Short mmCIF file of C-alpha atoms in Angstrom, two decimals:
data_model
loop_
_atom_site.label_atom_id
_atom_site.label_comp_id
_atom_site.label_asym_id
_atom_site.label_seq_id
_atom_site.Cartn_x
_atom_site.Cartn_y
_atom_site.Cartn_z
CA GLY R 1 -13.37 39.14 -20.20
CA HIS R 2 -15.34 38.07 -17.18
CA VAL R 3 -12.59 36.07 -15.52
CA LEU R 4 -13.72 35.12 -12.03
CA PRO R 5 -10.81 33.49 -10.16
CA ARG R 6 -12.45 33.14 -6.74
CA VAL R 7 -12.30 29.65 -5.27
CA GLY R 8 -13.86 27.89 -2.31
CA THR R 9 -17.37 26.82 -1.45
CA ALA R 10 -19.74 29.49 -2.69
CA SER R 11 -22.70 30.86 -0.81
CA GLY R 12 -25.94 29.21 -1.78
CA GLU R 13 -24.23 25.86 -2.44
CA PRO R 14 -24.43 23.38 0.47
CA SER R 15 -21.05 21.68 0.77
CA THR R 16 -22.13 18.35 2.31
CA TYR R 17 -22.40 15.91 -0.60
CA TYR R 18 -23.98 18.58 -2.80
CA TRP R 19 -20.90 18.57 -5.01
CA LYS R 20 -21.20 14.81 -5.57
CA THR R 21 -24.91 14.20 -6.08
CA LYS R 22 -25.80 17.46 -7.82
CA VAL R 23 -22.65 18.08 -9.85
CA TRP R 24 -20.09 15.25 -10.15
CA ASP R 25 -22.57 12.40 -10.56
CA LYS R 26 -24.30 14.27 -13.38
CA GLY R 27 -21.09 14.49 -15.40
CA GLN R 28 -19.65 12.52 -18.29
CA ALA R 29 -16.03 11.33 -18.30
CA VAL R 30 -13.79 13.44 -20.52
CA LEU R 31 -12.10 10.26 -21.74
CA ARG R 32 -14.17 7.20 -22.61
CA PRO R 33 -17.59 8.64 -21.69
CA LYS R 34 -20.71 6.52 -21.60
CA ARG R 35 -22.27 7.24 -24.96
CA ARG R 36 -25.84 8.42 -24.65
CA HIS R 37 -28.16 8.99 -27.55
CA GLY R 38 -27.85 12.49 -28.96
CA GLN R 39 -24.85 13.49 -26.84
CA GLN R 40 -21.98 12.64 -29.20
CA GLU R 41 -21.87 16.02 -30.94
CA GLU R 42 -22.11 17.91 -27.64
CA LEU R 43 -19.31 15.85 -26.05
CA ASP R 44 -17.10 16.32 -29.11
CA GLU R 45 -17.65 20.09 -29.00
CA MET R 46 -16.77 20.31 -25.30
CA ARG R 47 -13.68 18.18 -25.82
CA GLU R 48 -12.53 20.33 -28.74
CA THR R 49 -12.96 23.51 -26.66
CA VAL R 50 -11.03 22.12 -23.69
CA TRP R 51 -8.24 20.61 -25.82
CA GLN R 52 -7.81 23.90 -27.67
CA TRP R 53 -7.72 25.98 -24.48
CA PHE R 54 -5.19 23.83 -22.65
CA SER R 55 -2.91 23.20 -25.63
CA GLN R 56 -2.99 26.51 -27.47
CA ILE R 57 -3.61 29.01 -24.66
CA ARG R 58 -1.89 27.36 -21.68
CA GLY R 59 0.73 25.23 -23.46
CA ILE R 60 -0.37 22.04 -21.68
CA ASP R 61 -0.70 18.60 -23.28
CA PRO R 62 -4.36 17.67 -22.69
CA ASP R 63 -3.80 14.02 -23.62
CA HIS R 64 -1.49 13.56 -20.63
CA LEU R 65 -3.59 15.75 -18.34
CA PHE R 66 -6.83 13.85 -18.87
CA SER R 67 -5.18 10.45 -18.78
CA ALA R 68 -3.79 11.42 -15.35
CA ILE R 69 -7.00 12.92 -13.87
CA PRO R 70 -10.52 11.45 -14.28
CA ALA R 71 -12.15 14.78 -15.11
CA ARG R 72 -15.79 15.13 -16.15
CA PHE R 73 -17.90 17.38 -18.33
CA VAL R 74 -20.94 18.66 -16.41
CA PRO R 75 -23.91 20.66 -17.72
CA LEU R 76 -24.69 24.01 -16.15
CA GLY R 77 -27.30 23.80 -13.41
CA ASN R 78 -29.44 26.30 -11.53
CA SER R 79 -27.19 27.04 -8.57
CA GLU R 80 -26.28 30.63 -7.78
CA VAL R 81 -22.77 30.16 -9.14
CA ASP R 82 -23.89 28.36 -12.30
CA LEU R 83 -26.39 31.12 -13.06
CA GLU R 84 -23.69 33.74 -12.48
CA MET R 85 -21.32 31.92 -14.84
CA ARG R 86 -24.02 31.39 -17.44
CA GLY R 87 -24.69 35.11 -17.37
CA ALA R 88 -20.97 35.73 -17.94
CA GLY R 89 -21.03 33.50 -21.03
CA ALA R 90 -20.23 30.00 -19.78
CA ASP R 91 -21.53 27.05 -21.82
CA PHE R 92 -20.44 24.07 -19.69
CA ILE R 93 -18.36 22.94 -16.72
CA LEU R 94 -15.16 20.90 -16.63
CA CYS R 95 -14.83 19.24 -13.19
CA PHE R 96 -11.66 17.93 -11.55
CA PRO R 97 -11.77 15.69 -8.44
CA LYS R 98 -10.10 16.55 -5.13
CA TYR R 99 -9.00 13.78 -2.78
CA GLN R 100 -8.28 13.47 0.92
CA ILE R 101 -4.63 14.20 1.65
CA GLY R 102 -2.56 11.07 2.11
CA LYS R 103 -5.29 8.68 0.92
CA PRO R 104 -5.70 6.68 -2.31
CA GLN R 105 -7.24 8.61 -5.19
CA ASP R 106 -10.51 6.74 -5.47
CA ASN R 107 -14.20 7.50 -5.04
CA ASP R 108 -14.13 6.57 -1.34
CA HIS R 109 -11.61 9.33 -0.62
CA MET R 110 -12.94 12.03 -2.93
CA VAL R 111 -13.76 15.13 -0.87
CA GLY R 112 -14.70 17.77 -3.42
CA ILE R 113 -14.36 19.13 -6.93
CA HIS R 114 -12.81 22.07 -8.72
CA ARG R 115 -14.87 23.51 -11.57
CA TYR R 116 -13.68 25.25 -14.72
CA TYR R 117 -16.44 27.16 -16.53
CA PHE R 118 -15.82 27.34 -20.28
CA GLN R 119 -17.30 29.25 -23.18
CA HIS R 120 -17.10 27.72 -26.66
CA PRO R 121 -15.49 29.83 -29.40
CA VAL R 122 -18.15 32.11 -30.83
CA ASP R 123 -16.61 31.85 -34.31
CA LYS R 124 -13.54 30.41 -36.06
CA TYR R 125 -11.52 33.53 -35.25
CA THR R 126 -12.22 33.52 -31.50
CA PRO R 127 -10.47 31.16 -29.07
CA PRO R 128 -12.33 29.35 -26.30
CA ARG R 129 -12.60 31.27 -23.04
CA LEU R 130 -12.29 30.26 -19.41
CA VAL R 131 -15.05 32.25 -17.74
CA GLY R 132 -14.09 31.36 -14.17
CA ARG R 133 -13.08 28.75 -11.62
CA ARG R 134 -14.83 27.59 -8.46
CA GLY R 135 -14.04 25.04 -5.78
CA LEU R 136 -16.75 23.04 -4.05
CA GLY R 137 -16.68 20.58 -1.17
CA GLY R 138 -13.89 19.83 1.29
CA GLN R 139 -10.20 20.63 1.23
CA GLY R 140 -8.32 18.17 -0.94
CA VAL R 141 -5.50 17.63 -3.41
CA THR R 142 -4.99 15.85 -6.73
CA ALA R 143 -1.81 13.92 -7.53
CA ILE R 144 -0.70 13.77 -11.17
CA ALA R 145 1.66 11.15 -12.59
CA ALA R 146 4.58 12.13 -14.78
CA PRO R 147 4.16 11.78 -18.55
CA THR R 148 5.84 8.84 -20.22
CA ALA R 149 6.16 10.30 -23.71
CA ALA R 150 9.58 9.96 -25.27
CA ALA R 151 9.63 13.69 -26.00
CA SER R 152 9.78 14.47 -22.28
CA VAL R 153 13.27 14.78 -20.85
CA ARG R 154 13.95 14.54 -17.13
CA MET R 155 15.87 17.32 -15.42
CA PRO R 156 19.59 16.37 -15.47
CA GLY R 157 20.97 15.17 -12.15
CA VAL R 158 17.53 14.91 -10.54
CA GLU R 159 16.27 11.39 -9.87
CA LYS R 160 13.36 12.07 -7.53
CA LEU R 161 11.32 15.26 -7.52
CA LEU R 162 7.71 15.97 -6.51
CA LEU R 163 6.26 19.22 -7.80
CA ALA R 164 3.48 20.93 -5.83
CA GLY R 165 1.52 24.15 -6.11
CA GLU R 166 -1.84 25.86 -5.80
CA GLY R 167 -3.15 25.93 -9.37
CA LEU R 168 -3.67 23.20 -11.95
CA GLU R 169 -1.82 24.91 -14.79
CA THR R 170 0.95 26.07 -12.45
CA VAL R 171 1.72 22.45 -11.55
CA VAL R 172 0.90 20.56 -14.75
CA GLY R 173 3.16 22.66 -16.97
CA PRO R 174 6.33 21.84 -14.95
CA ILE R 175 5.21 18.20 -14.58
CA GLN R 176 5.09 17.83 -18.34
CA HIS R 177 8.35 19.65 -18.98
CA ALA R 178 10.40 18.13 -16.15
CA ARG R 179 8.78 14.69 -16.43
CA HIS R 180 8.29 14.36 -12.70
CA PRO R 181 5.04 13.77 -10.78
CA GLY R 182 3.23 16.51 -8.88
CA VAL R 183 0.39 17.48 -6.59
CA VAL R 184 -2.25 20.14 -7.30
CA CYS R 185 -3.46 21.65 -4.00
CA TRP R 186 -6.03 23.94 -5.68
CA ASP R 187 -5.54 26.94 -3.34
CA TRP R 188 -3.18 28.35 -0.72
CA PRO R 189 -4.90 26.72 2.30
CA GLY R 190 -4.71 23.40 0.45
CA LEU R 191 -1.00 23.85 -0.20
CA GLN R 192 -0.43 24.65 3.48
CA ALA R 193 -2.44 21.60 4.57
CA TRP R 194 -0.56 19.32 2.20
CA SER R 195 2.81 20.73 3.29
CA GLU R 196 1.94 20.21 6.94
CA ALA R 197 0.78 16.65 6.25
CA ILE R 198 4.05 15.59 4.61
CA ASN R 199 6.33 17.59 6.91
CA PRO R 200 4.54 18.36 10.21
CA GLY R 201 5.97 20.75 12.72
CA PRO R 202 7.63 24.17 12.72
CA THR R 203 9.76 23.36 9.66
CA ALA R 204 6.73 22.84 7.41
CA PRO R 205 6.50 25.25 4.46
CA THR R 206 4.25 28.24 5.13
#
């Protein structure tokens, strides 16, 4: 497949507020979207694709994931990256917010987004496909609360644990299995910045 794992602000996409006005603000919430005439079937199809990919391909509970992060569905635009992804088969974008390190996770402290480009299944025998990922905007992180489902069992002997890592799936899987909160840093520079922020000095993880 045309998996394109590169992250970071892409050439041809201005980083200053472009991600908010041209991408994020055009999206619809994955959970409890504002219903617009004629969009119900499209939203249902995008949700089905995303739920199937996370649950069946990555082994992640999408109900917990999307209750913990206010992600949005965004239509493909005409940016260089969107055109590249469309050419590789993408049908829509799933956007996750990134927040300023050490600040509340609200709109005032949102510094960028991380985009997942998905292709719907082409038939009932073909699974959905993640075409690629792209970051946009400033360096930020996304904290995720632990699940509260009774099926989750905390690690024995561990009362307090904060899981952190670069990738969404890398962090969310352990969060759901260990039932402890975590922080998605989205890339290696983000993980370094977060580590330095919580433990500054020469002993910070590198």
